[in-house]
């Protein structure tokens, strides 16, 4: 008997459908082991909290600023996204995470450049004419970018009539290390002044003159931010031509962005690379700077601080590039970072708690930023954090079976493969039997 083609096709599709359904059910079961639902915000998901201590002189329009401490940094996520302020009614209170940085208000000025010239082997100089008596305290030189690896002493003088000059700053340093490392500074500062004329003199007695293309000026008004100092344990290791300072903060979450290297070495200038790591195994580059110390006939200056992008990692590594010079004798390192705080509108009859310690928490987004912009720094009232408490309502997250017993996934895959193999074997065998009997 001849089997019609459409009979073969229908029988095959019926068998294929059986295999497809079996595979789909098996896949669905596997996915069920790894899926989990994200719950809404609940105190049960936060491990720790601190009471917020309120000052007595607050009202409903008071914007509180509560500094964070090391315990919060240690338990919170590295980016602090899990912070939540909760009131006495267990309601979430909008807050703003702020960093107490230096506040700089700059007024840009455009003085005319007069009498630019140089005396070979002595100095390059020019005069800035501000046109009238305006406040200024900083000059930035536009030096030919093709010039690499130089350092120069700069002197600043002021005058009301260009006949008598008053020394404003004597030991300012401009430098460029960009041949070896992208570090450059051509800005000089001096005490706030109203002199109409400013004489800029670049000393050339120990090196070739630099080419000054122009200059700009401004007045910077600084309001110093609040910083915390940290003294982590550290080790100094010589690796090839580099000196490596590896600092251990003891915990993640310490937000530092500056390191002060202590050394008794003299007359040096070195670029420094900065890296961070959670485990001392993998390192991420987070910035770089230059350090120097001079005491020569022309130059006298000292800068051993290293500024970088900031990190909350447990380990920070400073790599001093010695090149062919003798290694620096490092005797210590001190880190610092701006303090951080939560700011929120406080009610006098309420109480507040700061919850933290939830790795699954997302970033909170509130409208408070618009209100915050209307407050001046001196309008904040400072609160404080109390002792750390373990949240009694905290429920540890259920670890998926696939993580508690990772071997089970392999076993299930094996079982599914075996079932699929049996189904295919039965289909093929049954098909062959039908063909033979026909």
Coordinates of C-alpha atoms in Angstrom, one line a residue:
X1 CA 0.0 0.0 0.0
X2 CA 1.3 3.4 -0.9
X3 CA 1.3 6.0 1.8
X4 CA -0.1 9.4 0.5
X5 CA 2.3 12.3 0.9
X6 CA -0.3 14.3 2.8
X7 CA -0.6 11.5 5.4
X8 CA 3.1 11.5 6.0
X9 CA 3.0 15.3 6.4
X10 CA 0.1 15.3 8.8
X11 CA 1.6 12.5 10.9
X12 CA 5.0 14.3 11.0
X13 CA 3.4 17.7 12.1
X14 CA 1.4 15.9 14.8
X15 CA 4.6 14.4 16.1
X16 CA 6.5 17.7 15.8
X17 CA 3.8 19.4 17.8
X18 CA 4.2 16.9 20.6
X19 CA 7.9 17.5 20.8
X20 CA 7.4 21.3 20.7
X21 CA 4.9 21.2 23.5
X22 CA 7.2 19.1 25.7
X23 CA 10.1 21.5 25.1
X24 CA 8.0 24.5 25.9
X25 CA 6.7 23.0 29.2
X26 CA 10.3 22.1 30.2
X27 CA 11.6 25.6 29.3
X28 CA 8.7 27.2 31.3
X29 CA 9.6 25.1 34.4
X30 CA 13.3 26.1 34.1
X31 CA 12.4 29.8 33.8
X32 CA 10.2 29.6 36.8
X33 CA 13.2 28.7 39.0
X34 CA 15.1 31.9 38.1
X35 CA 12.3 34.4 38.0
X36 CA 11.4 36.6 40.9
X37 CA 9.0 39.5 41.4
X38 CA 10.2 42.9 42.6
X39 CA 8.2 44.1 45.6
X40 CA 7.3 47.7 46.3
X41 CA 9.2 49.7 48.9
X42 CA 8.8 48.2 52.4
X43 CA 10.8 48.4 55.6
X44 CA 11.2 44.7 55.4
X45 CA 13.8 45.1 52.7
X46 CA 16.1 47.5 54.6
X47 CA 18.6 46.1 57.1
X48 CA 19.6 49.1 59.1
X49 CA 18.4 52.4 60.3
X50 CA 19.4 55.4 62.4
X51 CA 17.2 57.9 64.2
X52 CA 17.5 61.5 63.0
X53 CA 18.2 63.9 65.8
X54 CA 16.4 67.1 65.2
X55 CA 17.3 70.5 66.5
X56 CA 14.8 72.3 68.7
X57 CA 14.4 75.4 66.4
X58 CA 12.6 73.9 63.4
X59 CA 9.3 74.6 61.8
X60 CA 7.5 73.3 58.7
X61 CA 9.7 75.4 56.4
X62 CA 13.0 74.2 57.8
X63 CA 15.3 72.4 55.4
X64 CA 17.3 70.0 57.5
X65 CA 20.8 68.9 56.5
X66 CA 21.9 65.6 58.1
X67 CA 25.5 64.5 57.5
X68 CA 26.1 60.8 56.7
X69 CA 28.7 58.9 58.7
X70 CA 31.0 56.0 58.2
X71 CA 28.5 53.4 59.4
X72 CA 26.0 54.5 56.7
X73 CA 28.8 54.4 54.1
X74 CA 29.8 50.9 55.2
X75 CA 26.3 49.3 54.9
X76 CA 24.7 51.3 52.2
X77 CA 25.2 50.7 48.5
X78 CA 28.4 52.4 47.1
X79 CA 26.3 55.0 45.2
X80 CA 23.9 55.6 48.2
X81 CA 20.8 54.8 46.1
X82 CA 19.2 52.9 48.9
X83 CA 18.9 55.7 51.4
X84 CA 15.3 56.4 52.5
X85 CA 14.0 58.9 55.1
X86 CA 10.8 57.7 56.9
X87 CA 8.6 59.7 59.2
X88 CA 6.7 58.8 62.4
X89 CA 3.8 57.6 60.3
X90 CA 6.0 55.2 58.3
X91 CA 5.7 57.5 55.2
X92 CA 8.6 58.0 52.9
X93 CA 9.9 61.6 53.1
X94 CA 11.4 63.2 50.0
X95 CA 15.0 64.1 50.4
X96 CA 17.9 65.4 48.4
X97 CA 21.4 63.8 48.6
X98 CA 23.9 66.7 48.7
X99 CA 27.7 66.9 48.7
X100 CA 29.2 69.7 50.7
X101 CA 31.7 70.8 48.1
X102 CA 33.6 74.0 47.8
X103 CA 31.3 76.7 46.3
X104 CA 33.0 78.9 43.7
X105 CA 31.4 82.0 42.2
X106 CA 33.5 83.2 39.2
X107 CA 33.3 86.6 37.5
X108 CA 35.1 86.4 34.1
X109 CA 37.1 89.4 33.1
X110 CA 38.7 90.4 29.7
X111 CA 41.6 92.7 30.3
X112 CA 43.7 94.1 27.5
X113 CA 47.3 92.8 27.1
X114 CA 49.9 95.5 26.9
X115 CA 53.7 95.6 26.6
X116 CA 54.3 91.9 26.0
X117 CA 58.0 91.2 25.6
X118 CA 60.9 89.3 27.0
X119 CA 64.5 89.7 28.2
X120 CA 66.6 86.7 27.0
X121 CA 67.7 84.6 29.9
X122 CA 65.7 86.5 32.4
X123 CA 61.9 86.7 32.0
X124 CA 58.9 87.0 29.8
X125 CA 56.4 89.6 30.8
X126 CA 53.2 91.5 29.9
X127 CA 50.7 93.9 31.5
X128 CA 47.0 93.3 31.9
X129 CA 44.8 96.5 31.8
X130 CA 41.4 96.0 33.4
X131 CA 40.3 99.5 32.3
X132 CA 39.0 100.4 35.8
X133 CA 39.3 99.3 39.4
X134 CA 37.6 95.9 39.5
X135 CA 38.1 93.0 41.9
X136 CA 40.3 90.2 40.5
X137 CA 42.4 87.4 42.0
X138 CA 43.4 85.0 39.2
X139 CA 45.1 85.0 35.8
X140 CA 45.1 82.1 33.3
X141 CA 47.9 82.1 30.7
X142 CA 47.2 80.9 27.2
X143 CA 50.5 79.1 26.5
X144 CA 51.3 77.4 23.2
X145 CA 50.0 73.9 23.5
X146 CA 52.9 72.6 21.4
X147 CA 55.2 73.2 24.4
X148 CA 55.5 70.2 26.6
X149 CA 57.2 69.4 29.9
X150 CA 58.1 72.7 31.5
X151 CA 57.8 74.4 34.8
X152 CA 58.0 78.1 35.4
X153 CA 58.0 80.5 38.4
X154 CA 55.5 83.4 37.9
X155 CA 55.5 86.7 39.8
X156 CA 52.4 89.0 39.9
X157 CA 52.6 92.7 40.5
X158 CA 49.8 95.4 40.8
X159 CA 49.8 99.1 40.0
X160 CA 47.3 102.0 39.8
X161 CA 49.3 103.9 37.2
X162 CA 52.0 101.6 35.8
X163 CA 54.7 103.7 37.6
X164 CA 55.0 101.9 40.9
X165 CA 54.4 98.2 41.2
X166 CA 53.4 96.2 44.3
X167 CA 54.3 92.5 44.6
X168 CA 51.1 90.5 44.9
X169 CA 52.4 86.9 44.5
X170 CA 56.0 85.7 44.3
X171 CA 56.1 82.0 44.1
X172 CA 53.4 80.9 41.7
X173 CA 54.2 77.8 39.6
X174 CA 52.9 77.0 36.1
X175 CA 53.7 73.6 34.6
X176 CA 53.1 71.0 31.9
X177 CA 53.8 67.3 32.1
X178 CA 51.7 66.3 29.0
X179 CA 54.6 64.8 27.1
X180 CA 54.5 61.9 29.6
X181 CA 51.1 62.4 31.3
X182 CA 48.1 64.8 30.8
X183 CA 48.7 67.2 33.6
X184 CA 48.9 70.9 32.9
X185 CA 48.4 74.1 35.0
X186 CA 48.7 77.7 33.6
X187 CA 46.6 79.5 36.2
X188 CA 48.1 81.7 38.9
X189 CA 46.3 83.1 42.0
X190 CA 47.0 86.1 44.2
X191 CA 45.2 88.0 46.9
X192 CA 42.1 89.8 45.9
X193 CA 43.0 93.1 44.3
X194 CA 41.5 96.2 42.7
X195 CA 44.6 97.3 40.8
X196 CA 43.8 98.5 37.3
X197 CA 47.1 97.1 36.0
X198 CA 48.6 93.7 36.7
X199 CA 52.2 92.8 35.6
X200 CA 52.7 89.1 34.9
X201 CA 56.4 88.1 34.9
X202 CA 57.5 84.5 33.9
X203 CA 61.0 83.7 35.1
X204 CA 63.2 82.2 32.4
X205 CA 66.6 82.1 34.1
X206 CA 66.8 78.2 34.3
X207 CA 64.9 77.2 31.1
X208 CA 63.9 78.4 27.7
X209 CA 61.0 80.9 27.5
X210 CA 57.4 79.8 26.9
X211 CA 55.3 81.3 24.1
X212 CA 52.4 83.2 25.6
X213 CA 49.5 83.6 23.2
X214 CA 47.1 85.4 25.5
X215 CA 45.7 85.7 29.0
X216 CA 42.4 85.9 30.8
X217 CA 41.4 86.9 34.3
X218 CA 38.6 86.4 36.8
X219 CA 37.6 86.8 40.4
X220 CA 36.8 83.6 42.2
X221 CA 34.9 83.8 45.5
X222 CA 35.4 80.6 47.5
X223 CA 33.1 79.1 50.1
X224 CA 35.0 76.1 51.6
X225 CA 33.1 72.9 51.7
X226 CA 33.2 70.4 54.6
X227 CA 35.7 67.6 54.3
X228 CA 36.5 64.5 56.3
X229 CA 40.0 63.1 56.6
X230 CA 40.8 59.4 56.5
X231 CA 43.9 57.5 57.6
X232 CA 43.7 54.0 56.0
X233 CA 46.3 51.4 56.4
X234 CA 48.7 51.4 53.5
X235 CA 51.7 49.6 52.0
X236 CA 54.4 51.0 49.7
X237 CA 55.8 48.7 47.0
X238 CA 58.3 49.3 44.3
X239 CA 57.1 47.8 41.0
X240 CA 59.6 48.2 38.1
X241 CA 60.1 52.0 37.8
X242 CA 57.0 52.9 39.7
X243 CA 56.2 53.4 43.4
X244 CA 52.8 52.0 44.3
X245 CA 51.0 53.1 47.5
X246 CA 48.1 50.7 48.2
X247 CA 45.6 52.0 50.8
X248 CA 43.0 49.9 52.5
X249 CA 40.0 51.8 54.0
X250 CA 38.8 48.7 55.7
X251 CA 35.3 48.9 54.2
X252 CA 33.7 50.1 51.0
X253 CA 31.7 53.3 50.8
X254 CA 34.3 55.8 52.1
X255 CA 34.1 58.6 49.6
X256 CA 37.5 60.2 49.1
X257 CA 38.7 62.3 46.2
X258 CA 42.1 63.6 47.4
X259 CA 45.3 62.1 48.8
X260 CA 48.2 63.9 50.5
X261 CA 51.5 62.0 50.1
X262 CA 54.1 62.6 52.8
X263 CA 57.7 62.3 51.7
X264 CA 61.1 63.6 52.8
X265 CA 62.5 63.5 49.2
X266 CA 63.5 66.8 47.7
X267 CA 63.6 68.3 44.2
X268 CA 61.2 66.1 42.2
X269 CA 58.3 66.2 39.9
X270 CA 56.3 63.0 39.2
X271 CA 53.0 62.2 37.6
X272 CA 50.7 60.0 39.7
X273 CA 48.0 57.6 38.4
X274 CA 45.1 56.6 40.7
X275 CA 43.2 53.3 40.7
X276 CA 40.4 51.8 42.8
X277 CA 39.5 48.2 43.5
X278 CA 36.9 46.2 45.6
X279 CA 39.3 43.3 46.1
X280 CA 42.9 44.3 45.2
X281 CA 42.7 42.0 42.2
X282 CA 41.1 44.1 39.5
X283 CA 41.8 47.9 39.3
X284 CA 40.0 50.7 37.6
X285 CA 41.6 53.9 36.6
X286 CA 39.9 56.9 38.3
X287 CA 42.2 59.8 37.6
X288 CA 45.6 61.3 37.9
X289 CA 47.6 64.3 39.0
X290 CA 51.2 65.6 39.4
X291 CA 53.3 66.1 42.5
X292 CA 56.4 68.2 42.9
X293 CA 58.9 69.8 45.3
X294 CA 61.4 72.4 44.2
X295 CA 64.0 74.5 46.0
X296 CA 66.3 76.0 43.4
X297 CA 67.6 79.5 42.6
X298 CA 64.5 80.1 40.4
X299 CA 61.9 77.8 41.8
X300 CA 60.6 77.1 45.2
X301 CA 57.4 75.2 45.6
X302 CA 55.7 72.1 47.1
X303 CA 52.6 70.1 46.0
X304 CA 52.2 66.6 47.2
X305 CA 48.4 66.4 47.1
X306 CA 46.8 64.2 44.4
X307 CA 43.2 65.0 43.3
X308 CA 41.2 62.4 41.5
X309 CA 37.6 61.6 40.5
X310 CA 36.6 60.1 43.8
X311 CA 35.9 56.5 44.7
X312 CA 33.9 54.6 47.3
X313 CA 35.9 51.4 46.8
X314 CA 37.7 49.8 49.7
X315 CA 41.2 49.9 48.0
X316 CA 42.8 52.9 46.3
X317 CA 46.2 52.6 44.6
X318 CA 48.5 55.6 43.9
X319 CA 51.1 54.8 41.2
X320 CA 54.0 57.3 41.2
X321 CA 55.8 57.2 37.8
X322 CA 59.5 57.6 38.7
X323 CA 60.7 57.0 35.1
X324 CA 64.5 56.8 35.5
X325 CA 64.7 58.8 38.7
X326 CA 65.3 57.4 42.2
X327 CA 62.0 56.3 43.9
X328 CA 60.5 58.8 46.4
X329 CA 60.8 57.9 50.0
X330 CA 57.1 57.8 51.0
X331 CA 56.5 58.1 54.8
X332 CA 52.7 58.4 54.9
X333 CA 49.4 59.1 53.0
X334 CA 46.3 61.0 54.2
X335 CA 43.0 60.8 52.2
X336 CA 40.1 63.2 52.4
X337 CA 36.7 63.7 50.8
X338 CA 33.7 66.0 50.9
X339 CA 31.1 65.2 53.5
X340 CA 27.7 64.1 52.2
X341 CA 24.3 64.7 53.7
X342 CA 20.6 64.1 53.2
X343 CA 18.4 67.3 53.1
X344 CA 14.7 67.3 53.7
X345 CA 11.9 69.5 55.0
X346 CA 11.3 68.7 58.7
X347 CA 8.2 69.0 60.8
X348 CA 8.6 70.0 64.4
X349 CA 6.2 67.4 65.8
X350 CA 7.5 64.5 63.8
X351 CA 10.4 62.1 64.1
X352 CA 12.5 60.6 61.3
X353 CA 14.6 57.6 60.6
X354 CA 17.1 57.0 57.9
X355 CA 16.9 53.5 56.4
X356 CA 19.8 51.9 54.4
X357 CA 21.2 48.5 53.5
X358 CA 19.2 47.3 50.5
X359 CA 21.2 46.2 47.5
X360 CA 18.0 45.8 45.4
X361 CA 16.8 49.4 46.0
X362 CA 16.7 51.7 43.0
X363 CA 17.3 55.5 42.9
X364 CA 14.7 57.6 44.6
X365 CA 13.4 60.6 42.6
X366 CA 11.6 63.6 44.3
X367 CA 10.7 67.2 43.6
X368 CA 12.7 68.5 46.5
X369 CA 15.5 69.6 44.2
X370 CA 13.5 72.6 43.0
X371 CA 12.8 73.6 46.6
X372 CA 16.4 73.1 47.5
X373 CA 17.6 75.6 44.9
X374 CA 15.7 78.4 46.7
X375 CA 17.6 77.9 49.9
X376 CA 21.0 79.5 50.7
X377 CA 23.7 77.6 52.5
X378 CA 23.2 79.6 55.7
X379 CA 19.5 78.7 55.7
X380 CA 20.1 75.1 56.4
X381 CA 19.7 73.7 59.9
X382 CA 21.9 70.8 60.8
X383 CA 20.6 67.6 62.2
X384 CA 22.5 64.5 63.3
X385 CA 22.3 60.8 63.1
X386 CA 21.9 58.6 66.2
X387 CA 23.3 55.1 66.8
X388 CA 22.9 52.3 64.3
X389 CA 20.0 49.8 64.7
X390 CA 19.3 46.5 63.1
X391 CA 15.8 46.8 61.6
X392 CA 13.6 44.3 63.5
X393 CA 11.2 44.1 60.5
X394 CA 13.9 43.2 58.1
X395 CA 13.4 39.9 56.2
X396 CA 16.4 38.6 54.3
X397 CA 15.7 38.0 50.6
X398 CA 15.0 34.5 49.6
X399 CA 17.9 33.1 47.6
X400 CA 16.6 31.4 44.4
X401 CA 17.0 27.6 44.3
X402 CA 19.3 28.0 41.3
X403 CA 21.7 30.0 43.5
X404 CA 21.4 27.9 46.6
X405 CA 21.9 24.7 44.6
X406 CA 23.5 25.6 41.2
X407 CA 23.9 22.0 40.4
X408 CA 20.2 21.5 40.1
X409 CA 20.0 23.4 36.8
X410 CA 22.4 21.0 35.2
X411 CA 20.4 18.0 36.5
X412 CA 17.1 19.5 35.2
X413 CA 18.7 20.2 31.8
X414 CA 19.9 16.6 31.7
X415 CA 16.4 15.3 32.6
X416 CA 14.8 17.5 29.9
X417 CA 17.3 16.3 27.3
X418 CA 16.6 12.7 28.3
X419 CA 12.8 13.3 28.0
X420 CA 13.2 15.0 24.6
X421 CA 15.4 12.1 23.5
X422 CA 12.8 9.5 24.5
X423 CA 10.0 11.4 22.8
X424 CA 12.0 11.7 19.6
X425 CA 12.9 8.1 19.8
X426 CA 9.3 7.0 20.3
X427 CA 8.1 9.2 17.4
X428 CA 10.8 7.9 15.0
X429 CA 10.1 4.3 16.1
X430 CA 6.4 4.6 15.7
X431 CA 6.8 6.3 12.3
X432 CA 9.0 3.5 11.1
X433 CA 6.6 0.9 12.3
X434 CA 3.6 2.5 10.5
X435 CA 5.6 2.7 7.3
X436 CA 6.6 -1.0 7.5
X437 CA 3.0 -2.2 8.2
X438 CA 1.7 -0.1 5.3

